[in-house]
Coordinates of C-alpha atoms in Angstrom, one line a residue:
M1 CA 71.6 -58.4 44.5
T2 CA 71.4 -62.2 44.3
D3 CA 74.0 -63.9 42.5
F4 CA 73.4 -64.9 39.1
K5 CA 74.9 -68.3 39.5
D6 CA 72.5 -69.0 42.2
D7 CA 69.7 -67.4 39.9
K8 CA 71.0 -69.6 37.1
S9 CA 71.1 -72.6 39.0
K10 CA 67.5 -71.7 40.5
S11 CA 66.5 -71.3 37.0
A12 CA 67.7 -74.5 36.1
A13 CA 66.4 -76.1 39.2
G14 CA 63.0 -74.1 39.8
G15 CA 62.2 -73.9 36.1
K16 CA 61.8 -70.1 35.9
S17 CA 61.8 -68.7 32.6
F18 CA 64.5 -66.4 31.2
K19 CA 62.1 -63.3 31.1
E20 CA 61.1 -63.8 34.8
Q21 CA 64.7 -63.8 35.8
I22 CA 65.5 -60.7 34.3
L23 CA 62.5 -59.0 35.4
N24 CA 63.5 -60.0 39.2
E25 CA 66.9 -58.8 38.9
L26 CA 65.9 -55.5 37.2
E27 CA 63.4 -54.6 40.0
E28 CA 65.9 -55.5 42.7
A29 CA 68.4 -52.9 41.1
N30 CA 65.6 -50.3 40.9
R31 CA 64.9 -50.9 44.6
L32 CA 68.4 -50.6 45.7
K33 CA 69.3 -47.6 43.4
G34 CA 66.1 -45.7 43.8
I35 CA 65.5 -45.6 40.1
Q36 CA 61.7 -45.1 39.4
D37 CA 61.5 -45.2 35.7
D38 CA 59.2 -48.2 35.3
G39 CA 58.7 -47.3 31.7
I40 CA 62.5 -48.2 31.0
V41 CA 62.2 -51.5 33.0
K42 CA 58.9 -52.6 31.3
S43 CA 60.4 -51.6 27.9
I44 CA 63.4 -53.8 28.6
V45 CA 61.3 -56.6 29.5
E46 CA 58.6 -56.1 26.8
S47 CA 61.4 -56.2 24.2
L48 CA 63.0 -59.7 25.6
N49 CA 61.8 -62.9 23.6
A50 CA 59.8 -64.8 26.3
D51 CA 60.7 -67.8 24.6
G52 CA 64.5 -67.0 24.0
N53 CA 67.1 -69.7 25.2
R54 CA 69.7 -67.0 25.6
E55 CA 71.9 -67.3 28.9
I56 CA 72.5 -64.4 31.3
D57 CA 76.2 -63.4 32.0
P58 CA 76.6 -64.4 35.7
D59 CA 79.1 -61.5 36.2
F60 CA 76.6 -58.6 34.6
N61 CA 76.0 -56.1 37.1
W62 CA 72.5 -55.1 36.8
Q63 CA 72.7 -52.2 39.2
E64 CA 75.3 -50.4 37.6
A65 CA 73.9 -50.9 34.1
A66 CA 70.5 -49.4 35.3
A67 CA 72.5 -46.4 37.1
Q68 CA 74.4 -45.8 33.8
L69 CA 71.2 -45.8 32.0
K70 CA 69.5 -43.3 34.3
K71 CA 72.6 -41.0 34.1
Q72 CA 72.7 -41.0 30.3
E73 CA 68.9 -40.4 30.4
E74 CA 69.3 -37.4 32.6
Q75 CA 72.2 -35.9 30.5
A76 CA 70.3 -36.4 27.2
A77 CA 67.4 -34.3 28.8
K78 CA 69.5 -31.6 30.0
S79 CA 71.3 -31.1 26.6
A80 CA 68.1 -31.3 24.7
E81 CA 66.6 -28.6 26.9
E82 CA 69.5 -26.2 26.6
E83 CA 69.7 -26.9 22.6
Q84 CA 65.8 -26.1 22.6
K85 CA 66.4 -22.8 24.4
R86 CA 69.2 -21.7 21.9
A87 CA 67.4 -22.7 18.8
L88 CA 64.3 -20.9 20.0
A89 CA 66.4 -17.7 20.8
E90 CA 68.0 -17.9 17.2
A91 CA 64.8 -18.5 15.5
Q92 CA 63.0 -15.4 17.0
A93 CA 66.0 -13.2 16.3
I94 CA 66.1 -14.4 12.8
K95 CA 62.3 -13.9 12.4
K96 CA 62.2 -10.5 13.8
I97 CA 65.4 -9.0 12.2
R98 CA 64.3 -10.4 8.6
E99 CA 60.7 -9.1 9.2
K100 CA 61.9 -5.7 9.8
E101 CA 64.4 -5.4 6.8
H102 CA 61.7 -6.9 4.7
L103 CA 59.2 -4.5 5.8
R104 CA 61.5 -1.4 5.2
E105 CA 62.5 -2.8 1.8
L106 CA 58.6 -3.3 0.6
N107 CA 57.4 -0.1 2.5
P108 CA 59.9 2.9 2.0
L109 CA 57.0 5.4 2.1
G110 CA 55.6 3.9 5.3
E111 CA 52.2 2.6 3.6
D112 CA 50.0 0.4 5.6
L113 CA 50.6 -3.1 5.1
T114 CA 48.5 -5.9 6.2
E115 CA 50.0 -7.4 9.4
E116 CA 51.2 -10.9 9.0
E117 CA 50.1 -13.5 11.6
P118 CA 53.0 -13.8 14.3
L119 CA 54.7 -17.0 14.1
E120 CA 54.6 -18.9 17.2
E121 CA 57.5 -19.2 19.4
S122 CA 58.3 -22.9 18.9
S123 CA 57.1 -23.0 15.4
A124 CA 60.7 -23.1 13.9
Y125 CA 61.8 -25.9 16.2
A126 CA 58.7 -27.7 17.0
S127 CA 58.1 -28.7 13.2
S128 CA 61.3 -30.8 13.0
A129 CA 60.9 -32.1 16.8
S130 CA 57.4 -33.3 16.3
T131 CA 58.6 -35.1 13.1
S132 CA 61.2 -37.0 14.9
A133 CA 58.9 -37.6 18.0
S134 CA 56.5 -39.1 15.5
E135 CA 59.1 -41.6 14.3
A136 CA 59.6 -45.0 15.9
A137 CA 61.9 -45.1 19.3
E138 CA 65.3 -45.8 18.7
I139 CA 67.1 -48.9 19.8
A140 CA 70.3 -48.9 21.5
D141 CA 72.4 -52.2 22.0
V142 CA 73.4 -53.0 25.5
D143 CA 76.4 -55.6 25.6
L144 CA 75.4 -58.3 28.0
S145 CA 78.9 -60.5 27.6
G146 CA 77.9 -62.2 24.5
F147 CA 74.8 -61.2 23.5
T148 CA 73.1 -57.9 23.0
I149 CA 69.6 -56.9 24.8
P150 CA 67.6 -54.5 22.5
I151 CA 66.6 -51.7 24.8
P152 CA 64.0 -48.9 23.2
I153 CA 64.8 -45.4 24.5
Q154 CA 61.4 -43.9 25.1
D155 CA 60.6 -40.2 24.2
I156 CA 62.8 -38.9 26.9
H157 CA 61.6 -36.0 29.2
S158 CA 58.3 -35.8 27.1
A159 CA 60.4 -35.2 24.0
S160 CA 57.3 -34.3 21.9
S161 CA 57.8 -30.7 22.1
T162 CA 61.5 -30.5 23.1
G163 CA 64.6 -30.5 20.9
P164 CA 66.9 -33.3 19.7
L165 CA 70.1 -34.2 21.3
S166 CA 73.1 -32.1 20.2
E167 CA 76.1 -33.6 18.6
Q168 CA 78.2 -32.7 21.8
S169 CA 75.9 -35.0 24.1
S170 CA 76.0 -37.8 21.5
R171 CA 79.8 -37.7 21.4
S172 CA 80.1 -37.6 25.4
Q173 CA 77.9 -40.8 25.4
E174 CA 79.9 -42.7 22.9
S175 CA 83.2 -41.6 24.8
E176 CA 81.8 -43.2 27.9
T177 CA 81.3 -46.7 26.5
E178 CA 81.5 -49.6 28.5
P179 CA 81.0 -53.1 27.6
H180 CA 77.1 -53.0 28.4
I181 CA 76.4 -49.3 28.1
F182 CA 73.4 -48.1 26.1
S183 CA 74.2 -46.1 23.0
V184 CA 72.4 -43.5 20.8
S185 CA 71.4 -44.3 17.2
E186 CA 72.8 -42.3 14.4
E187 CA 69.4 -41.0 13.3
E188 CA 69.0 -39.6 16.8
A189 CA 72.2 -38.2 16.8
G190 CA 71.7 -36.1 13.6
F191 CA 68.5 -34.7 14.7
A192 CA 69.7 -31.6 16.0
S193 CA 71.6 -30.5 13.0
E194 CA 68.6 -31.4 10.9
S195 CA 66.2 -29.2 13.1
D196 CA 68.8 -26.2 12.6
S197 CA 68.5 -26.7 8.6
E198 CA 64.6 -26.7 8.9
V199 CA 64.1 -23.5 10.9
E200 CA 61.7 -21.2 9.1
V201 CA 60.7 -17.5 9.7
S202 CA 58.1 -15.5 7.9
S203 CA 60.6 -13.3 6.4
K204 CA 62.9 -14.8 3.3
Q205 CA 65.6 -11.9 3.7
P206 CA 69.1 -13.5 4.6
L207 CA 70.7 -12.2 7.6
S208 CA 73.7 -9.5 7.3
K209 CA 77.2 -10.4 8.5
Q210 CA 77.0 -7.6 11.1
T211 CA 73.8 -9.2 12.7
Y212 CA 74.6 -12.8 12.4
D213 CA 77.9 -14.2 13.2
N214 CA 78.7 -18.0 13.8
G215 CA 75.1 -18.6 14.8
T216 CA 74.9 -15.9 17.7
V217 CA 73.1 -12.5 18.0
D218 CA 74.4 -9.5 19.9
D219 CA 71.9 -9.0 22.7
N220 CA 72.0 -4.9 22.4
E221 CA 71.3 -5.2 18.5
L222 CA 68.6 -7.6 19.2
E223 CA 66.8 -5.5 21.8
E224 CA 67.1 -2.2 19.6
G225 CA 65.7 -4.1 16.5
E226 CA 63.0 -5.4 18.7
E227 CA 62.0 -2.0 20.1
D228 CA 62.0 -0.4 16.3
W229 CA 60.2 -3.3 15.0
E230 CA 57.5 -3.3 18.0
E231 CA 57.0 0.6 17.4
E232 CA 56.6 0.3 13.8
E233 CA 54.3 -2.6 14.3
L234 CA 52.2 -0.6 16.9
S235 CA 51.9 2.3 14.4
S236 CA 50.9 -0.2 11.6
R237 CA 48.2 -1.7 13.9
R238 CA 46.8 1.7 14.9
K239 CA 46.6 2.7 11.3
D240 CA 44.9 -0.6 10.5
N241 CA 42.6 -0.2 13.4
K242 CA 41.5 3.4 12.2
R243 CA 41.1 2.1 8.6
K244 CA 38.9 -0.6 10.0
Q245 CA 36.8 1.8 12.1
K246 CA 36.3 4.1 9.3
K247 CA 35.1 1.1 7.4
K248 CA 32.7 0.0 10.0
K249 CA 31.3 3.8 10.5
R250 CA 30.7 3.9 6.6
L251 CA 29.1 0.5 6.8
A252 CA 26.9 1.6 9.6
R253 CA 25.9 4.8 8.0
R254 CA 25.0 2.8 4.9
I255 CA 22.9 0.3 6.9
S256 CA 21.3 3.1 8.8
T257 CA 20.3 5.0 5.7
W258 CA 18.9 1.8 4.1
I259 CA 16.8 1.1 7.7
I260 CA 15.7 4.7 7.8
S261 CA 14.5 4.4 4.0
L262 CA 12.7 1.3 4.5
I263 CA 11.0 2.8 7.6
L264 CA 10.0 5.7 5.7
L265 CA 8.7 3.8 2.9
A266 CA 6.6 1.4 5.1
L267 CA 5.0 4.6 6.7
L268 CA 4.3 6.2 3.5
A269 CA 2.7 2.9 2.2
G270 CA 0.8 2.5 5.2
G271 CA -0.4 6.0 5.4
G272 CA -1.6 5.7 1.6
F273 CA -3.3 2.4 2.5
G274 CA -4.9 3.9 5.2
Y275 CA -6.1 6.9 3.4
Y276 CA -7.5 4.8 0.7
Y277 CA -9.1 2.5 3.2
V278 CA -10.9 5.2 5.2
N279 CA -12.2 6.7 2.1
S280 CA -13.3 3.5 0.6
S281 CA -15.2 2.9 4.0
L282 CA -16.9 6.2 3.7
A283 CA -18.2 5.5 0.4
P284 CA -21.1 3.3 -0.3
L285 CA -20.4 -0.4 0.1
D286 CA -22.1 -1.3 -3.1
A287 CA -23.0 1.8 -5.3
Q288 CA -25.1 -0.3 -7.6
S289 CA -27.3 -2.1 -5.1
T290 CA -31.0 -1.5 -5.0
K291 CA -31.7 -4.0 -2.5
Y292 CA -33.2 -2.6 0.9
V293 CA -32.2 -4.4 4.1
T294 CA -34.2 -3.8 7.5
V295 CA -32.1 -2.9 10.4
E296 CA -33.1 -2.4 13.9
I297 CA -31.1 -0.1 16.2
P298 CA -31.8 -0.7 19.7
K299 CA -32.7 1.9 22.4
G300 CA -29.4 3.4 24.0
A301 CA -27.0 2.1 21.3
G302 CA -24.0 4.3 20.7
S303 CA -22.2 4.9 17.4
K304 CA -19.8 1.9 18.0
Q305 CA -22.6 -0.6 18.5
I306 CA -24.7 1.0 15.7
G307 CA -21.6 0.6 13.3
Q308 CA -21.2 -3.1 14.4
I309 CA -24.8 -3.8 13.5
L310 CA -24.7 -2.1 10.0
E311 CA -21.5 -3.8 9.4
K312 CA -23.0 -7.1 10.2
K313 CA -25.9 -6.5 8.0
R314 CA -23.4 -5.6 5.2
I315 CA -24.7 -2.0 4.9
I316 CA -21.1 -0.4 5.6
K317 CA -17.7 -1.5 5.2
D318 CA -16.1 -0.9 8.6
A319 CA -17.7 -0.4 12.0
N320 CA -14.8 1.2 13.3
V321 CA -14.5 4.0 10.6
F322 CA -18.2 4.5 11.3
N323 CA -17.6 4.9 15.0
Y324 CA -14.6 7.4 14.5
Y325 CA -16.4 9.4 11.7
T326 CA -19.4 10.2 13.8
K327 CA -17.1 11.4 16.7
F328 CA -14.8 13.3 14.4
K329 CA -17.9 15.0 12.4
N330 CA -19.5 15.4 16.1
Y331 CA -22.7 13.7 14.8
S332 CA -25.3 12.8 17.7
N333 CA -28.9 12.1 18.3
L334 CA -28.8 8.9 16.2
K335 CA -32.3 7.5 17.1
S336 CA -33.5 3.9 17.8
G337 CA -35.9 2.1 15.4
Y338 CA -36.4 0.1 12.3
Y339 CA -34.6 1.4 9.3
N340 CA -34.8 0.3 5.5
L341 CA -31.2 1.1 4.2
K342 CA -29.2 0.0 1.1
A343 CA -25.6 -0.8 0.5
S344 CA -25.6 2.0 -2.0
M345 CA -25.9 4.6 0.5
S346 CA -22.9 6.5 1.9
I347 CA -22.1 6.8 5.5
D348 CA -23.3 10.6 5.6
D349 CA -26.8 9.5 4.2
I350 CA -27.2 6.4 6.6
I351 CA -26.5 9.0 9.5
K352 CA -29.2 11.5 8.1
E353 CA -31.7 8.5 8.2
L354 CA -30.5 7.7 11.6
Q355 CA -30.9 11.1 12.9
A356 CA -34.6 11.4 11.4
G357 CA -35.4 8.4 13.4
G358 CA -36.9 5.2 12.4
T359 CA -40.4 3.3 12.7
T360 CA -41.4 1.4 15.7
E361 CA -42.3 -1.6 13.8
P362 CA -40.5 -3.1 10.6
T363 CA -41.9 -1.7 7.4
D364 CA -41.7 -2.5 3.9
P365 CA -38.5 -1.1 2.2
S366 CA -38.9 2.0 0.4
A367 CA -39.0 1.6 -3.6
G368 CA -38.3 5.2 -4.4
K369 CA -38.3 8.6 -3.2
I370 CA -40.1 11.7 -4.2
V371 CA -38.6 15.2 -3.5
I372 CA -41.1 18.3 -3.4
P373 CA -39.2 21.7 -3.2
E374 CA -40.7 24.6 -1.4
G375 CA -42.5 26.9 -3.5
Y376 CA -43.6 24.3 -5.9
T377 CA -47.0 24.8 -7.6
L378 CA -49.3 21.6 -7.9
E379 CA -48.3 21.3 -11.8
Q380 CA -44.8 21.2 -10.8
I381 CA -45.5 18.8 -8.1
A382 CA -47.3 16.5 -10.6
K383 CA -43.9 16.3 -12.6
A384 CA -41.7 15.7 -9.5
V385 CA -44.3 12.8 -8.5
E386 CA -43.0 11.0 -11.8
N387 CA -39.3 11.2 -11.2
N388 CA -37.8 8.7 -8.6
A389 CA -35.4 11.1 -6.6
N390 CA -33.8 8.1 -5.2
T391 CA -31.6 7.5 -8.3
K392 CA -29.9 9.8 -10.9
V393 CA -31.0 7.5 -13.7
K394 CA -33.5 9.6 -15.9
T395 CA -35.2 6.7 -17.0
D396 CA -36.2 5.5 -13.6
K397 CA -39.4 6.7 -12.9
T398 CA -42.0 6.1 -10.3
P399 CA -45.2 4.2 -10.6
Y400 CA -47.1 7.5 -10.9
S401 CA -47.9 9.8 -13.6
S402 CA -48.4 13.6 -13.5
K403 CA -51.5 13.3 -15.5
K404 CA -53.2 11.1 -12.9
F405 CA -51.8 13.3 -10.2
L406 CA -53.8 16.3 -11.6
N407 CA -56.9 14.4 -12.3
L408 CA -56.8 13.5 -8.6
M409 CA -56.5 16.9 -7.6
K410 CA -59.7 17.6 -9.0
D411 CA -61.3 14.6 -7.8
K412 CA -64.2 15.8 -5.7
D413 CA -64.7 12.4 -3.8
F414 CA -61.1 12.1 -2.9
I415 CA -61.0 15.6 -1.8
E416 CA -64.2 15.2 0.2
K417 CA -62.4 12.2 1.8
M418 CA -59.5 14.0 2.9
K419 CA -61.7 16.9 4.3
E420 CA -63.2 14.3 6.5
K421 CA -59.8 12.9 7.5
Y422 CA -58.2 16.7 7.9
P423 CA -61.0 18.9 9.1
K424 CA -59.0 21.6 10.7
L425 CA -56.6 21.7 7.6
L426 CA -59.4 21.7 4.7
A427 CA -62.3 23.3 6.5
D428 CA -62.0 26.5 4.6
L429 CA -61.0 25.0 1.0
P430 CA -61.7 27.5 -1.7
E431 CA -64.6 26.9 -4.1
S432 CA -63.5 24.9 -7.1
D433 CA -65.0 27.4 -9.7
R434 CA -62.5 30.0 -8.3
V435 CA -59.2 28.2 -8.3
K436 CA -57.5 25.8 -10.7
Y437 CA -56.9 23.1 -7.9
Q438 CA -58.5 23.1 -4.4
L439 CA -55.6 21.5 -2.9
E440 CA -53.2 23.9 -4.3
G441 CA -50.9 24.8 -1.4
Y442 CA -52.0 22.3 0.8
L443 CA -49.2 19.5 0.0
F444 CA -46.3 20.2 2.2
P445 CA -43.2 20.4 0.4
A446 CA -40.8 17.6 1.6
T447 CA -39.2 14.4 0.9
Y448 CA -41.3 11.3 0.6
N449 CA -40.3 7.8 0.5
Y450 CA -42.8 5.1 -1.1
T451 CA -43.0 1.5 -1.2
K452 CA -44.3 -0.7 -3.7
D453 CA -47.5 -0.9 -2.1
V454 CA -48.3 2.8 -2.0
N455 CA -50.5 4.1 -4.4
L456 CA -51.1 7.6 -5.6
E457 CA -54.0 8.3 -3.1
D458 CA -51.8 7.3 -0.2
L459 CA -48.9 9.4 -1.3
V460 CA -51.2 12.6 -1.7
D461 CA -52.6 11.7 1.8
Q462 CA -49.2 11.5 3.2
M463 CA -48.6 15.0 1.9
L464 CA -51.6 16.4 3.3
G465 CA -50.8 14.7 6.8
T466 CA -47.4 16.1 7.0
M467 CA -48.9 19.7 6.4
D468 CA -51.6 19.1 9.0
S469 CA -48.8 17.8 11.4
Y470 CA -46.8 21.2 11.1
L471 CA -49.8 23.6 11.3
S472 CA -51.3 22.0 14.3
E473 CA -49.4 24.0 16.6
Y474 CA -50.6 27.2 14.8
Y475 CA -54.4 26.3 14.6
D476 CA -55.2 28.1 17.9
K477 CA -53.5 31.2 17.0
I478 CA -55.0 31.2 13.4
E479 CA -58.6 30.8 14.8
E480 CA -57.8 34.0 17.0
S481 CA -56.8 36.2 13.9
K482 CA -58.7 37.6 11.4
Y483 CA -57.8 35.2 8.7
N484 CA -58.6 31.6 8.4
V485 CA -56.2 28.7 7.5
N486 CA -57.0 29.0 3.6
E487 CA -56.0 32.8 3.8
T488 CA -53.0 32.3 6.0
L489 CA -51.5 29.8 3.4
A490 CA -52.6 32.0 0.7
L491 CA -50.5 34.9 2.2
A492 CA -47.7 32.6 3.0
S493 CA -47.5 31.4 -0.5
L494 CA -46.7 34.9 -1.6
V495 CA -44.3 35.5 1.3
E496 CA -42.6 32.3 0.1
K497 CA -41.7 33.9 -3.1
E498 CA -41.2 37.5 -2.4
G499 CA -38.5 37.0 0.4
Q500 CA -35.5 34.9 0.9
T501 CA -34.6 35.2 4.4
D502 CA -36.8 34.9 7.5
E503 CA -36.4 38.4 8.4
D504 CA -37.6 39.6 4.9
R505 CA -40.4 37.3 5.1
R506 CA -41.6 38.5 8.4
N507 CA -41.5 42.1 7.2
I508 CA -43.2 41.3 3.9
A509 CA -46.1 39.6 5.8
S510 CA -46.3 42.9 8.0
V511 CA -46.7 44.8 4.6
F512 CA -49.5 42.4 3.4
Y513 CA -51.3 42.9 6.6
N514 CA -50.8 46.7 6.7
R515 CA -52.3 47.2 3.2
L516 CA -55.0 44.6 4.2
D517 CA -55.7 46.9 7.3
A518 CA -55.6 50.0 5.0
D519 CA -58.0 48.4 2.4
M520 CA -55.2 48.5 -0.3
P521 CA -54.7 45.8 -2.8
L522 CA -51.7 43.5 -2.2
Q523 CA -50.2 44.2 -5.7
S524 CA -48.0 41.1 -5.6
N525 CA -46.5 40.2 -8.9
I526 CA -46.4 36.3 -7.6
S527 CA -50.2 36.5 -7.9
V528 CA -50.4 37.9 -11.2
L529 CA -47.7 35.2 -12.5
Y530 CA -49.9 32.6 -11.4
A531 CA -52.9 34.0 -13.0
L532 CA -50.9 34.0 -16.2
G533 CA -49.6 30.4 -15.7
K534 CA -46.0 31.5 -15.6
L535 CA -45.3 31.0 -12.0
G536 CA -42.3 28.9 -11.6
D537 CA -41.1 29.5 -14.9
K538 CA -37.9 31.4 -15.8
T539 CA -38.6 34.8 -16.9
S540 CA -36.4 37.8 -17.6
L541 CA -36.3 41.1 -15.9
K542 CA -38.1 43.0 -18.5
E543 CA -41.1 40.4 -18.3
D544 CA -41.1 40.7 -14.7
A545 CA -41.2 44.5 -14.8
N546 CA -43.7 44.7 -17.8
I547 CA -46.2 41.9 -16.1
D548 CA -50.1 42.4 -17.3
T549 CA -51.7 43.7 -14.3
N550 CA -55.0 44.0 -16.2
I551 CA -55.5 40.3 -16.4
D552 CA -59.2 39.2 -15.7
S553 CA -58.6 36.9 -12.7
P554 CA -59.6 36.4 -9.2
F555 CA -55.8 36.1 -8.7
N556 CA -55.1 39.6 -10.1
D557 CA -54.3 41.3 -6.6
Y558 CA -53.7 44.6 -8.4
K559 CA -57.4 45.0 -9.2
N560 CA -58.8 42.9 -6.4
K561 CA -58.5 43.9 -2.8
G562 CA -58.2 41.4 0.1
V563 CA -56.7 38.2 0.2
I564 CA -56.5 36.2 -3.1
P565 CA -58.9 32.9 -3.3
G566 CA -56.2 30.5 -2.1
P567 CA -52.5 29.6 -2.0
V568 CA -50.4 29.7 -5.3
D569 CA -47.7 27.4 -4.3
S570 CA -46.8 25.2 -1.5
P571 CA -45.3 27.4 1.1
S572 CA -42.5 26.5 3.6
L573 CA -42.8 26.5 7.2
S574 CA -40.7 29.6 7.4
A575 CA -43.2 31.4 5.4
I576 CA -45.9 29.9 7.4
E577 CA -44.4 31.1 10.6
A578 CA -43.7 34.6 9.3
V579 CA -47.3 34.9 8.5
V580 CA -48.5 33.6 11.8
N581 CA -46.0 36.1 13.4
P582 CA -45.4 39.0 11.3
A583 CA -43.0 41.7 12.1
D584 CA -44.5 44.9 13.6
T585 CA -43.8 47.9 11.0
K586 CA -45.7 50.6 9.1
Y587 CA -44.3 49.7 5.8
L588 CA -46.7 49.9 3.1
Y589 CA -44.4 49.2 0.0
F590 CA -41.4 47.0 -0.6
V591 CA -39.5 46.1 -3.8
A592 CA -36.7 43.8 -4.3
D593 CA -33.6 44.4 -6.2
V594 CA -34.0 42.3 -9.4
E595 CA -30.4 41.4 -9.4
T596 CA -29.3 40.9 -5.8
G597 CA -32.6 40.0 -4.4
N598 CA -32.3 42.6 -1.5
V599 CA -35.7 44.0 -0.3
Y600 CA -36.3 47.6 0.2
Y601 CA -39.2 48.9 2.4
S602 CA -41.0 52.3 2.4
E603 CA -44.0 53.8 4.1
T604 CA -44.8 56.4 1.4
Y605 CA -45.3 55.9 -2.5
E606 CA -42.7 58.5 -3.1
D607 CA -40.1 56.6 -1.4
H608 CA -41.2 53.5 -2.9
Q609 CA -41.2 54.9 -6.3
K610 CA -37.5 56.1 -5.9
N611 CA -36.5 52.4 -5.0
V612 CA -38.5 51.3 -8.0
D613 CA -36.5 53.5 -10.3
T614 CA -33.2 52.8 -8.7
Y615 CA -33.4 48.9 -8.2
V616 CA -36.0 48.1 -11.0
N617 CA -36.3 50.4 -13.8
K618 CA -32.8 51.5 -14.1
K619 CA -31.7 47.8 -14.1
V620 CA -34.0 46.8 -16.6
S621 CA -33.3 49.6 -18.9
D622 CA -29.4 48.9 -18.5
S623 CA -30.2 45.2 -19.3
S624 CA -32.2 45.8 -22.3
E625 CA -29.4 48.2 -23.8
Q626 CA -27.0 45.3 -23.3
D627 CA -29.1 43.0 -24.9
S628 CA -29.6 45.2 -27.9
E629 CA -25.7 45.7 -28.2
N630 CA -25.1 41.8 -28.0
K631 CA -27.9 41.3 -30.7
N632 CA -25.9 43.8 -33.1

């Protein structure tokens, strides 16, 4: 080390500052002694006043001072570490024992208690240590032969988490004093005792004498207490976990119940909406609509494409519902063509129109509909022509009147015009003086649509054309038979009313042919009722049984043999086919049960009379007696 006298002279001679001299000497001492704590050297230098005029003692031994400072620092760090370990052990023991006794006092029955959060191992000690560490560094005075160099003692051994110096280490440092040795401040010396007083544990229970004596804890007792406390803590945690699991399960069940309930409600709501939507889609889109819309269905169009066309034309509500409905109901044979449809039509009505077929060219929309039932007389047809069957409103009438219709049936010019148009159908019309109406029975019973441009003659023409169309396949066979078209229709008009089933109609037709072949009168009440003007009216059993068979009329087939002059009603295609192709029987008689309508046949009059007594006379008598009793 350079002699300070020389340094002083150098300082005086060379002009070096006081701070530079001290720095050089300290660095030389560090180099020789191997002291590497640059923080100590820097703190000493930084604490010096660079502008100070203090002189350095030429006899001051910097090497020894630096070594002594290093030694004191190491002893202080070692003492602080030992004191920290002891304080931690004491704090843990105090905490565990107090918690154990406190739990026993509060839980004599072993009830579940909420577990307190464990205290960190260094919490009892670190609180006071951190407080001391946050304070300003202490200053120790170093005697430098006449003046004192304030040297800040930095936080030794990273002391932010370590314990303070003990009283014993402070005393040993004070006893080794030399003229220029660093000292520890009184605040630092009292740090350990202050920390001991600030130790805190979670339990406020005071320690018992048997457990704590002179600040020490017996190791065996500590281990036993720790084991008991750990077992109880484990048991408490298990109970707490079970309780939590039960709560979770209950919560999960509640959530599951709510979710399932919501799903079921959604399904029910969706199902109800779907049911309502499908029903509304099958019903008319606009029940009050009277406007016709011309729709073209192209060839080869399936139900899906047809539904899309109808939906686009605003005839139906949903094309998909139309498609699925036709497949579900197995509807087929939907034909192409032009159709006049309304939004007031249901899907079933639309399908019927599509199955019937459309026109090859667009036509005017129908203004109404007339329905002619099978077996109607011309007078009944006249009333039906007045009523628009396209609506249920009774006041909604067609542009035609029954009076004009009956007048047209007697219009000779019109009849001649129709004979020219339908020569095969009307070639054998009866003479006008022998019948009420020459065209009786020639208008085919069906449903007829009309437009605003169709007049009454056009409507009758359409009915005659329909009959001619259906008879066209039978004309050749009728010519080969003994009877012409007029006689065939006359017999068919009687068969229409006498029989209800196709089989009965064919059997009744054979009876008529057998009686004609035997030169017997037909004796059908239907013809007599027509002559009386009662055909089509509702009559009682007694009136039917007591019918006047002596009436003077060409239609009285009880007196007159052969076929009646002409038809008495408009027969159905089934009745016409029965007359053209009758059954092969030997029956000459038949009688129908006046209550059930069942027909009974016989070949002899005796058998026939028995059937009449059984199925007509007896029931008529019973009915009369019952009527008499009801009146009384």
